[in-house]
Amino acid sequence: RTAPSDPPASVKEVMFITSITSAAEMKKPASKRTSRNQTFALNLDEPWDTMKAQMLVKISDALNPGLLSYEDYEISWFIPRVLPKPGLSLLNEKDFDVLVKRAANLKGNDPTINVTIIQKENHELKENEAVIELTVNEKAKKREAAAILPGNQNKIVNIQSLCEHWICKKSDAACPSTHCYVDSSTDEHLPLNAERFDCWASAMLKDDGTATLEKPPHHKLFDVRKISPVLQRRKDSQNTQVPSPSAPVFNFTIGNEVLDIFRPQLPAVAAAPAVSSTSHSSDSACTTLLHPSRAQGRDIPLDKFCTEYDLGNNILTKFTENAYKGARFLRFVTIAELKEMGFQLGEIAALRDAIERWSVPRV
């Protein structure tokens, strides 16, 4: 019994170490979660409301939630080497009474109790996360927009304008390209590929008049004189077919009675039989694969055409290398162009035979 003169025994004080984890962190793998640690001391004779108030203060400091409510958290406690994890819950006054009784039996000068606080995923938290995600997405879009420099943006606009302006109006048989620059002085078509579009659009950025929507830059890519041998051969052939100016022609009208004086009387000769169209189609003097007396047959891909008429892979490969795609294009090919593309004499003969069987007589 304590002597009346002695001071009363002091109430036991316990150190609480809190580990506070947000709902967002709980979604991460356990090895990547980050918790906030807070500490506070409390005498065991304090009421439950004081204990709850202390924990709410620590939660507010660690997470700063929009609405602070004790029911939004899962709280438990444990004592190292005495009461192992996961320990016991600390949700109400009854749970707190159990904690006080166990803490009163702790020995040592600095008794310590660990408290684990985990935020629940409630409706308000989901709304906050949705707002955060929306903000992050908007920032990402702004970064992507900023990544396109003004010069690059203007270049993209120039390329789009060039594509819309220089659409080739020729048929696929006459020009295989979708976009072409047409030289106004020569009417020559220059196919516009990605490299030429990029060069032209970049030159337009200088805005010095050397390159405009109507005029390409002074660059080797736009030298219309550098065309393929086949196209050059066709151009030369077309030029030779243009009739040259002839000498003046004078027309005289002479009656039949005058002509009869000089016309000898000859016996009637039977009319010569008409030459069939097939004989014309095999005329060796014809300069084109398709004879003028014949019309093109059904349009099929070149690979199917070569297979159907047993022409072999070598012939198909040479046509493919020169950008021929369909059988209908063969009506424009000349014998000279075949030789220019490297066709052997036997291959040319096989092609003429195939074209004769594929084509149909003109009506």
mmCIF file of C-alpha atoms in Angstrom:
data_model
loop_
_atom_site.group_PDB
_atom_site.id
_atom_site.type_symbol
_atom_site.label_atom_id
_atom_site.label_comp_id
_atom_site.label_asym_id
_atom_site.label_seq_id
_atom_site.Cartn_x
_atom_site.Cartn_y
_atom_site.Cartn_z
ATOM 1 C CA ARG A 1 0.000 0.000 0.000
ATOM 2 C CA THR A 2 1.304 3.422 -0.877
ATOM 3 C CA ALA A 3 2.026 5.721 1.985
ATOM 4 C CA PRO A 4 -0.205 8.788 2.105
ATOM 5 C CA SER A 5 2.859 11.043 1.898
ATOM 6 C CA ASP A 6 3.973 9.438 -1.419
ATOM 7 C CA PRO A 7 2.750 11.007 -4.763
ATOM 8 C CA PRO A 8 0.153 9.033 -6.727
ATOM 9 C CA ALA A 9 1.416 6.600 -9.364
ATOM 10 C CA SER A 10 1.610 8.238 -12.891
ATOM 11 C CA VAL A 11 -0.749 7.071 -15.624
ATOM 12 C CA LYS A 12 0.983 4.990 -18.305
ATOM 13 C CA GLU A 13 1.744 6.788 -21.613
ATOM 14 C CA VAL A 14 1.980 4.852 -24.888
ATOM 15 C CA MET A 15 3.647 5.884 -28.149
ATOM 16 C CA PHE A 16 1.525 5.176 -31.261
ATOM 17 C CA ILE A 17 3.193 4.820 -34.697
ATOM 18 C CA THR A 18 0.676 5.157 -37.530
ATOM 19 C CA SER A 19 1.218 3.878 -41.099
ATOM 20 C CA ILE A 20 -1.272 5.641 -43.408
ATOM 21 C CA THR A 21 -1.843 4.376 -46.990
ATOM 22 C CA SER A 22 -4.160 5.984 -49.545
ATOM 23 C CA ALA A 23 -6.594 4.024 -51.735
ATOM 24 C CA ALA A 24 -4.597 5.003 -54.833
ATOM 25 C CA GLU A 25 -1.441 3.470 -53.365
ATOM 26 C CA MET A 26 -3.321 0.278 -52.479
ATOM 27 C CA LYS A 27 -3.953 -0.308 -56.197
ATOM 28 C CA LYS A 28 -0.220 -0.622 -56.792
ATOM 29 C CA PRO A 29 1.804 -3.795 -56.195
ATOM 30 C CA ALA A 30 2.812 -4.240 -52.562
ATOM 31 C CA SER A 31 6.476 -3.653 -53.392
ATOM 32 C CA LYS A 32 5.723 -0.232 -54.920
ATOM 33 C CA ARG A 33 3.330 1.200 -52.313
ATOM 34 C CA THR A 34 4.297 4.259 -50.300
ATOM 35 C CA SER A 35 2.823 4.896 -46.844
ATOM 36 C CA ARG A 36 2.958 8.011 -44.650
ATOM 37 C CA ASN A 37 4.160 7.468 -41.091
ATOM 38 C CA GLN A 38 2.971 9.648 -38.212
ATOM 39 C CA THR A 39 3.487 9.346 -34.423
ATOM 40 C CA PHE A 40 1.652 10.596 -31.352
ATOM 41 C CA ALA A 41 1.657 9.840 -27.597
ATOM 42 C CA LEU A 42 -1.491 9.149 -25.587
ATOM 43 C CA ASN A 43 -2.187 8.383 -21.939
ATOM 44 C CA LEU A 44 -4.206 5.216 -21.413
ATOM 45 C CA ASP A 45 -6.786 7.061 -19.307
ATOM 46 C CA GLU A 46 -7.826 9.224 -22.257
ATOM 47 C CA PRO A 47 -11.302 8.499 -23.697
ATOM 48 C CA TRP A 48 -12.007 6.896 -27.074
ATOM 49 C CA ASP A 49 -12.975 10.214 -28.659
ATOM 50 C CA THR A 50 -9.523 11.620 -27.914
ATOM 51 C CA MET A 51 -7.869 8.590 -29.543
ATOM 52 C CA LYS A 52 -10.107 8.894 -32.612
ATOM 53 C CA ALA A 53 -9.434 12.646 -32.868
ATOM 54 C CA GLN A 54 -5.663 12.062 -32.782
ATOM 55 C CA MET A 55 -5.852 9.566 -35.649
ATOM 56 C CA LEU A 56 -8.059 11.872 -37.737
ATOM 57 C CA VAL A 57 -5.490 14.664 -37.300
ATOM 58 C CA LYS A 58 -2.731 12.355 -38.567
ATOM 59 C CA ILE A 59 -4.894 11.217 -41.528
ATOM 60 C CA SER A 60 -5.580 14.830 -42.453
ATOM 61 C CA ASP A 61 -1.875 15.691 -42.346
ATOM 62 C CA ALA A 62 -0.916 12.668 -44.468
ATOM 63 C CA LEU A 63 -3.674 12.488 -47.114
ATOM 64 C CA ASN A 64 -5.535 15.815 -46.919
ATOM 65 C CA PRO A 65 -8.866 14.289 -48.018
ATOM 66 C CA GLY A 66 -11.753 16.478 -49.142
ATOM 67 C CA LEU A 67 -14.087 14.939 -46.555
ATOM 68 C CA LEU A 68 -12.615 13.606 -43.302
ATOM 69 C CA SER A 69 -14.602 10.694 -41.864
ATOM 70 C CA TYR A 70 -13.370 7.908 -39.575
ATOM 71 C CA GLU A 71 -15.649 5.403 -41.350
ATOM 72 C CA ASP A 72 -13.728 5.872 -44.634
ATOM 73 C CA TYR A 73 -10.695 4.001 -43.258
ATOM 74 C CA GLU A 74 -9.798 0.466 -42.250
ATOM 75 C CA ILE A 75 -7.819 0.730 -38.990
ATOM 76 C CA SER A 76 -6.071 -2.009 -37.063
ATOM 77 C CA TRP A 77 -3.304 -2.241 -34.485
ATOM 78 C CA PHE A 78 -0.563 -4.676 -33.497
ATOM 79 C CA ILE A 79 2.338 -4.908 -31.039
ATOM 80 C CA PRO A 80 5.669 -6.267 -32.311
ATOM 81 C CA ARG A 81 6.654 -9.584 -30.652
ATOM 82 C CA VAL A 82 3.440 -9.513 -28.607
ATOM 83 C CA LEU A 83 0.482 -9.277 -31.009
ATOM 84 C CA PRO A 84 1.670 -9.943 -34.601
ATOM 85 C CA LYS A 85 0.137 -8.654 -37.819
ATOM 86 C CA PRO A 86 -2.565 -8.208 -38.963
ATOM 87 C CA GLY A 87 -3.436 -7.529 -35.320
ATOM 88 C CA LEU A 88 -6.879 -6.401 -34.118
ATOM 89 C CA SER A 89 -9.321 -3.853 -35.481
ATOM 90 C CA LEU A 90 -9.688 -0.379 -34.012
ATOM 91 C CA LEU A 91 -13.065 0.801 -35.282
ATOM 92 C CA ASN A 92 -15.039 1.675 -32.147
ATOM 93 C CA GLU A 93 -14.834 2.208 -28.370
ATOM 94 C CA LYS A 94 -15.054 -1.519 -27.667
ATOM 95 C CA ASP A 95 -11.959 -2.151 -29.772
ATOM 96 C CA PHE A 96 -10.202 0.699 -27.967
ATOM 97 C CA ASP A 97 -10.941 -0.881 -24.561
ATOM 98 C CA VAL A 98 -9.209 -4.079 -25.706
ATOM 99 C CA LEU A 99 -6.197 -2.019 -26.794
ATOM 100 C CA VAL A 100 -6.001 -0.253 -23.400
ATOM 101 C CA LYS A 101 -6.076 -3.533 -21.471
ATOM 102 C CA ARG A 102 -3.311 -5.051 -23.616
ATOM 103 C CA ALA A 103 -1.216 -1.876 -23.439
ATOM 104 C CA ALA A 104 -1.471 -1.764 -19.616
ATOM 105 C CA ASN A 105 0.430 -5.039 -19.464
ATOM 106 C CA LEU A 106 3.292 -3.822 -21.625
ATOM 107 C CA LYS A 107 6.660 -3.652 -19.939
ATOM 108 C CA GLY A 108 9.489 -1.253 -20.528
ATOM 109 C CA ASN A 109 10.012 2.457 -20.348
ATOM 110 C CA ASP A 110 8.685 3.300 -23.846
ATOM 111 C CA PRO A 111 5.800 1.001 -24.776
ATOM 112 C CA THR A 112 4.913 1.283 -28.500
ATOM 113 C CA ILE A 113 1.833 0.237 -30.474
ATOM 114 C CA ASN A 114 1.693 0.215 -34.289
ATOM 115 C CA VAL A 115 -1.513 1.398 -35.997
ATOM 116 C CA THR A 116 -2.260 0.594 -39.685
ATOM 117 C CA ILE A 117 -4.657 2.963 -41.473
ATOM 118 C CA ILE A 118 -5.855 2.132 -45.017
ATOM 119 C CA GLN A 119 -8.139 4.447 -46.951
ATOM 120 C CA LYS A 120 -11.245 2.820 -48.465
ATOM 121 C CA GLU A 121 -12.198 3.394 -52.110
ATOM 122 C CA ASN A 122 -15.422 5.340 -51.666
ATOM 123 C CA HIS A 123 -17.554 7.286 -54.130
ATOM 124 C CA GLU A 124 -15.896 10.618 -53.472
ATOM 125 C CA LEU A 125 -12.465 9.108 -54.024
ATOM 126 C CA LYS A 126 -13.533 7.697 -57.389
ATOM 127 C CA GLU A 127 -14.753 11.116 -58.467
ATOM 128 C CA ASN A 128 -11.479 12.693 -57.391
ATOM 129 C CA GLU A 129 -9.503 10.093 -59.325
ATOM 130 C CA ALA A 130 -11.653 10.707 -62.403
ATOM 131 C CA VAL A 131 -10.916 14.433 -62.175
ATOM 132 C CA ILE A 132 -7.205 13.719 -61.750
ATOM 133 C CA GLU A 133 -7.194 11.358 -64.749
ATOM 134 C CA LEU A 134 -9.013 13.925 -66.879
ATOM 135 C CA THR A 135 -6.473 16.567 -65.897
ATOM 136 C CA VAL A 136 -3.591 14.222 -66.748
ATOM 137 C CA ASN A 137 -5.105 13.449 -70.162
ATOM 138 C CA GLU A 138 -5.566 17.126 -70.940
ATOM 139 C CA LYS A 139 -1.951 17.825 -70.001
ATOM 140 C CA ALA A 140 -0.811 14.941 -72.223
ATOM 141 C CA LYS A 141 -2.763 16.348 -75.164
ATOM 142 C CA LYS A 142 -1.206 19.760 -74.599
ATOM 143 C CA ARG A 143 2.265 18.178 -74.565
ATOM 144 C CA GLU A 144 1.523 16.350 -77.829
ATOM 145 C CA ALA A 145 0.283 19.554 -79.425
ATOM 146 C CA ALA A 146 3.377 21.390 -78.208
ATOM 147 C CA ALA A 147 5.578 18.630 -79.679
ATOM 148 C CA ILE A 148 4.468 19.689 -83.194
ATOM 149 C CA LEU A 149 6.548 22.767 -83.833
ATOM 150 C CA PRO A 150 4.948 25.659 -85.744
ATOM 151 C CA GLY A 151 7.239 24.988 -88.682
ATOM 152 C CA ASN A 152 6.229 21.331 -88.820
ATOM 153 C CA GLN A 153 2.559 22.264 -88.575
ATOM 154 C CA ASN A 154 2.883 24.672 -91.509
ATOM 155 C CA LYS A 155 4.723 22.031 -93.481
ATOM 156 C CA ILE A 156 1.903 19.529 -92.929
ATOM 157 C CA VAL A 157 -0.603 22.141 -94.137
ATOM 158 C CA ASN A 158 1.503 22.737 -97.259
ATOM 159 C CA ILE A 159 1.625 19.021 -98.059
ATOM 160 C CA GLN A 160 -2.153 18.762 -97.711
ATOM 161 C CA SER A 161 -2.638 21.756 -100.032
ATOM 162 C CA LEU A 162 -0.274 20.274 -102.630
ATOM 163 C CA CYS A 163 -2.076 16.899 -102.525
ATOM 164 C CA GLU A 164 -5.430 18.563 -103.104
ATOM 165 C CA HIS A 165 -4.142 20.797 -105.892
ATOM 166 C CA TRP A 166 -1.996 18.414 -107.972
ATOM 167 C CA ILE A 167 -4.372 15.483 -108.552
ATOM 168 C CA CYS A 168 -3.523 13.757 -111.837
ATOM 169 C CA LYS A 169 -6.487 13.821 -114.219
ATOM 170 C CA LYS A 170 -5.101 11.248 -116.637
ATOM 171 C CA SER A 171 -6.382 7.685 -116.669
ATOM 172 C CA ASP A 172 -4.450 4.878 -114.987
ATOM 173 C CA ALA A 173 -3.394 3.573 -118.380
ATOM 174 C CA ALA A 174 -1.853 6.888 -119.376
ATOM 175 C CA CYS A 175 -0.314 7.761 -115.999
ATOM 176 C CA PRO A 176 0.033 5.343 -113.055
ATOM 177 C CA SER A 177 0.511 8.121 -110.464
ATOM 178 C CA THR A 178 -2.350 9.653 -108.415
ATOM 179 C CA HIS A 179 -0.624 13.045 -108.009
ATOM 180 C CA CYS A 180 1.463 14.708 -110.745
ATOM 181 C CA TYR A 181 3.045 18.086 -111.336
ATOM 182 C CA VAL A 182 2.232 19.219 -114.892
ATOM 183 C CA ASP A 183 4.785 21.489 -116.544
ATOM 184 C CA SER A 184 2.723 24.231 -118.208
ATOM 185 C CA SER A 185 5.332 24.775 -120.949
ATOM 186 C CA THR A 186 5.701 21.137 -122.031
ATOM 187 C CA ASP A 187 2.567 19.487 -120.560
ATOM 188 C CA GLU A 188 4.956 16.907 -119.097
ATOM 189 C CA HIS A 189 3.686 14.914 -116.083
ATOM 190 C CA LEU A 190 6.047 14.468 -113.124
ATOM 191 C CA PRO A 191 4.743 11.945 -110.547
ATOM 192 C CA LEU A 192 4.727 13.402 -107.013
ATOM 193 C CA ASN A 193 5.887 10.911 -104.388
ATOM 194 C CA ALA A 194 6.459 11.462 -100.655
ATOM 195 C CA GLU A 195 10.015 12.714 -101.184
ATOM 196 C CA ARG A 196 8.941 15.364 -103.724
ATOM 197 C CA PHE A 197 5.991 16.478 -101.558
ATOM 198 C CA ASP A 198 8.317 16.893 -98.562
ATOM 199 C CA CYS A 199 10.867 18.889 -100.573
ATOM 200 C CA TRP A 200 8.208 21.148 -102.124
ATOM 201 C CA ALA A 201 6.381 21.807 -98.825
ATOM 202 C CA SER A 202 9.683 22.624 -97.051
ATOM 203 C CA ALA A 203 10.659 25.094 -99.759
ATOM 204 C CA MET A 204 7.276 26.839 -99.453
ATOM 205 C CA LEU A 205 8.035 27.602 -95.789
ATOM 206 C CA LYS A 206 10.669 30.144 -96.881
ATOM 207 C CA ASP A 207 7.869 32.278 -98.394
ATOM 208 C CA ASP A 208 10.319 34.009 -100.745
ATOM 209 C CA GLY A 209 8.475 33.227 -103.981
ATOM 210 C CA THR A 210 10.907 30.548 -105.175
ATOM 211 C CA ALA A 211 8.356 27.821 -104.385
ATOM 212 C CA THR A 212 4.590 28.291 -104.365
ATOM 213 C CA LEU A 213 1.515 26.142 -104.741
ATOM 214 C CA GLU A 214 1.808 26.511 -108.523
ATOM 215 C CA LYS A 215 5.598 26.480 -108.836
ATOM 216 C CA PRO A 216 7.934 23.744 -107.480
ATOM 217 C CA PRO A 217 11.381 24.599 -106.066
ATOM 218 C CA HIS A 218 14.560 24.623 -108.126
ATOM 219 C CA HIS A 219 15.670 21.142 -107.132
ATOM 220 C CA LYS A 220 16.959 18.072 -108.935
ATOM 221 C CA LEU A 221 13.872 16.145 -107.833
ATOM 222 C CA PHE A 222 11.771 18.376 -110.090
ATOM 223 C CA ASP A 223 13.948 18.155 -113.197
ATOM 224 C CA VAL A 224 11.424 16.859 -115.744
ATOM 225 C CA ARG A 225 14.258 16.015 -118.113
ATOM 226 C CA LYS A 226 15.279 13.127 -115.867
ATOM 227 C CA ILE A 227 12.597 10.609 -116.808
ATOM 228 C CA SER A 228 12.779 6.856 -117.252
ATOM 229 C CA PRO A 229 14.129 5.423 -120.560
ATOM 230 C CA VAL A 230 10.731 3.871 -121.343
ATOM 231 C CA LEU A 231 8.883 7.179 -120.935
ATOM 232 C CA GLN A 232 11.555 8.964 -122.964
ATOM 233 C CA ARG A 233 11.215 6.377 -125.713
ATOM 234 C CA ARG A 234 7.429 6.841 -125.761
ATOM 235 C CA LYS A 235 7.795 10.615 -125.827
ATOM 236 C CA ASP A 236 10.208 10.401 -128.776
ATOM 237 C CA SER A 237 7.836 8.036 -130.575
ATOM 238 C CA GLN A 238 4.927 10.443 -130.109
ATOM 239 C CA ASN A 239 7.030 13.310 -131.407
ATOM 240 C CA THR A 240 7.966 11.406 -134.572
ATOM 241 C CA GLN A 241 4.305 10.722 -135.307
ATOM 242 C CA VAL A 242 3.495 14.424 -135.536
ATOM 243 C CA PRO A 243 3.216 15.229 -139.262
ATOM 244 C CA SER A 244 5.653 17.804 -140.539
ATOM 245 C CA PRO A 245 4.423 20.769 -142.593
ATOM 246 C CA SER A 246 4.043 19.716 -146.241
ATOM 247 C CA ALA A 247 4.402 21.659 -149.471
ATOM 248 C CA PRO A 248 1.374 23.531 -150.835
ATOM 249 C CA VAL A 249 -1.180 21.382 -152.656
ATOM 250 C CA PHE A 250 -3.156 22.608 -155.674
ATOM 251 C CA ASN A 251 -6.410 20.832 -156.560
ATOM 252 C CA PHE A 252 -7.763 20.648 -160.136
ATOM 253 C CA THR A 253 -11.174 19.382 -161.200
ATOM 254 C CA ILE A 254 -11.104 17.337 -164.450
ATOM 255 C CA GLY A 255 -14.184 15.782 -165.981
ATOM 256 C CA ASN A 256 -14.517 12.046 -166.606
ATOM 257 C CA GLU A 257 -14.708 12.577 -170.383
ATOM 258 C CA VAL A 258 -11.160 13.928 -170.350
ATOM 259 C CA LEU A 259 -9.888 11.098 -168.184
ATOM 260 C CA ASP A 260 -11.442 8.487 -170.465
ATOM 261 C CA ILE A 261 -9.069 9.568 -173.213
ATOM 262 C CA PHE A 262 -6.071 8.472 -171.132
ATOM 263 C CA ARG A 263 -7.708 5.502 -169.370
ATOM 264 C CA PRO A 264 -7.025 2.169 -171.163
ATOM 265 C CA GLN A 265 -9.866 -0.329 -171.496
ATOM 266 C CA LEU A 266 -8.995 -3.367 -169.310
ATOM 267 C CA PRO A 267 -10.944 -6.547 -168.727
ATOM 268 C CA ALA A 268 -12.878 -6.773 -165.485
ATOM 269 C CA VAL A 269 -10.914 -8.330 -162.636
ATOM 270 C CA ALA A 270 -12.537 -10.206 -159.817
ATOM 271 C CA ALA A 271 -12.382 -8.445 -156.425
ATOM 272 C CA ALA A 272 -9.668 -9.700 -154.105
ATOM 273 C CA PRO A 273 -10.908 -11.542 -151.058
ATOM 274 C CA ALA A 274 -10.981 -9.541 -147.844
ATOM 275 C CA VAL A 275 -8.121 -10.134 -145.497
ATOM 276 C CA SER A 276 -9.209 -11.543 -142.183
ATOM 277 C CA SER A 277 -8.498 -9.682 -138.998
ATOM 278 C CA THR A 278 -6.371 -12.498 -137.716
ATOM 279 C CA SER A 279 -3.868 -12.001 -140.551
ATOM 280 C CA HIS A 280 -3.491 -8.351 -139.542
ATOM 281 C CA SER A 281 -3.007 -9.187 -135.932
ATOM 282 C CA SER A 282 0.015 -11.330 -136.769
ATOM 283 C CA ASP A 283 1.560 -8.697 -139.028
ATOM 284 C CA SER A 284 5.283 -8.710 -138.270
ATOM 285 C CA ALA A 285 5.617 -5.088 -139.388
ATOM 286 C CA CYS A 286 3.287 -3.858 -136.619
ATOM 287 C CA THR A 287 5.192 -1.767 -134.042
ATOM 288 C CA THR A 288 2.798 -2.393 -131.145
ATOM 289 C CA LEU A 289 1.855 -5.546 -129.244
ATOM 290 C CA LEU A 290 -1.835 -5.013 -130.025
ATOM 291 C CA HIS A 291 -2.557 -4.714 -133.745
ATOM 292 C CA PRO A 292 -4.781 -1.733 -134.728
ATOM 293 C CA SER A 293 -7.338 -4.146 -136.161
ATOM 294 C CA ARG A 294 -7.785 -5.778 -132.754
ATOM 295 C CA ALA A 295 -9.370 -4.513 -129.507
ATOM 296 C CA GLN A 296 -8.281 -5.343 -125.964
ATOM 297 C CA GLY A 297 -9.687 -8.420 -124.286
ATOM 298 C CA ARG A 298 -10.981 -8.730 -120.738
ATOM 299 C CA ASP A 299 -9.031 -6.800 -118.110
ATOM 300 C CA ILE A 300 -7.248 -9.105 -115.684
ATOM 301 C CA PRO A 301 -4.178 -8.684 -113.444
ATOM 302 C CA LEU A 302 -0.853 -9.253 -115.172
ATOM 303 C CA ASP A 303 0.074 -12.213 -112.960
ATOM 304 C CA LYS A 304 -3.143 -13.982 -113.949
ATOM 305 C CA PHE A 305 -2.573 -13.008 -117.604
ATOM 306 C CA CYS A 306 0.949 -14.490 -117.592
ATOM 307 C CA THR A 307 -0.288 -17.660 -115.912
ATOM 308 C CA GLU A 308 -3.265 -18.110 -118.232
ATOM 309 C CA TYR A 309 -1.158 -17.698 -121.393
ATOM 310 C CA ASP A 310 1.884 -19.588 -120.029
ATOM 311 C CA LEU A 311 4.307 -16.644 -120.305
ATOM 312 C CA GLY A 312 6.487 -17.490 -117.284
ATOM 313 C CA ASN A 313 7.851 -15.511 -114.343
ATOM 314 C CA ASN A 314 10.600 -13.674 -116.283
ATOM 315 C CA ILE A 315 8.064 -11.783 -118.405
ATOM 316 C CA LEU A 316 5.917 -10.966 -115.346
ATOM 317 C CA THR A 317 8.977 -9.725 -113.428
ATOM 318 C CA LYS A 318 10.026 -7.332 -116.193
ATOM 319 C CA PHE A 319 6.532 -5.864 -116.450
ATOM 320 C CA THR A 320 6.318 -5.485 -112.652
ATOM 321 C CA GLU A 321 9.678 -3.702 -112.506
ATOM 322 C CA ASN A 322 8.313 -1.151 -114.983
ATOM 323 C CA ALA A 323 5.087 -0.575 -112.966
ATOM 324 C CA TYR A 324 2.656 -2.407 -115.285
ATOM 325 C CA LYS A 325 -0.271 -3.809 -113.271
ATOM 326 C CA GLY A 326 -3.151 -4.882 -115.533
ATOM 327 C CA ALA A 327 -3.516 -6.547 -118.911
ATOM 328 C CA ARG A 328 -5.322 -3.493 -120.352
ATOM 329 C CA PHE A 329 -2.063 -1.512 -120.197
ATOM 330 C CA LEU A 330 -0.434 -3.838 -122.757
ATOM 331 C CA ARG A 331 -2.345 -2.202 -125.609
ATOM 332 C CA PHE A 332 -0.022 0.814 -125.285
ATOM 333 C CA VAL A 333 3.265 -1.142 -125.280
ATOM 334 C CA THR A 334 5.439 -1.034 -128.398
ATOM 335 C CA ILE A 335 7.969 -3.607 -129.584
ATOM 336 C CA ALA A 336 10.723 -1.018 -129.154
ATOM 337 C CA GLU A 337 9.737 -0.507 -125.519
ATOM 338 C CA LEU A 338 9.865 -4.260 -124.902
ATOM 339 C CA LYS A 339 13.443 -4.325 -126.175
ATOM 340 C CA GLU A 340 14.220 -1.305 -124.001
ATOM 341 C CA MET A 341 12.945 -3.237 -120.976
ATOM 342 C CA GLY A 342 15.256 -6.160 -121.814
ATOM 343 C CA PHE A 343 12.834 -8.656 -123.384
ATOM 344 C CA GLN A 344 14.400 -11.437 -125.461
ATOM 345 C CA LEU A 345 13.209 -12.104 -129.022
ATOM 346 C CA GLY A 346 11.555 -15.338 -127.966
ATOM 347 C CA GLU A 347 9.738 -13.581 -125.118
ATOM 348 C CA ILE A 348 8.476 -10.907 -127.530
ATOM 349 C CA ALA A 349 7.181 -13.611 -129.873
ATOM 350 C CA ALA A 350 5.419 -15.336 -126.961
ATOM 351 C CA LEU A 351 3.850 -12.020 -125.928
ATOM 352 C CA ARG A 352 2.560 -11.302 -129.450
ATOM 353 C CA ASP A 353 1.017 -14.767 -129.592
ATOM 354 C CA ALA A 354 -0.628 -14.253 -126.179
ATOM 355 C CA ILE A 355 -1.945 -10.811 -127.151
ATOM 356 C CA GLU A 356 -3.425 -12.215 -130.380
ATOM 357 C CA ARG A 357 -5.314 -14.896 -128.424
ATOM 358 C CA TRP A 358 -6.371 -12.455 -125.691
ATOM 359 C CA SER A 359 -7.608 -9.649 -127.974
ATOM 360 C CA VAL A 360 -10.841 -9.563 -129.959
ATOM 361 C CA PRO A 361 -11.582 -8.324 -133.514
ATOM 362 C CA ARG A 362 -12.812 -4.768 -133.845
ATOM 363 C CA VAL A 363 -16.436 -4.496 -134.990
#
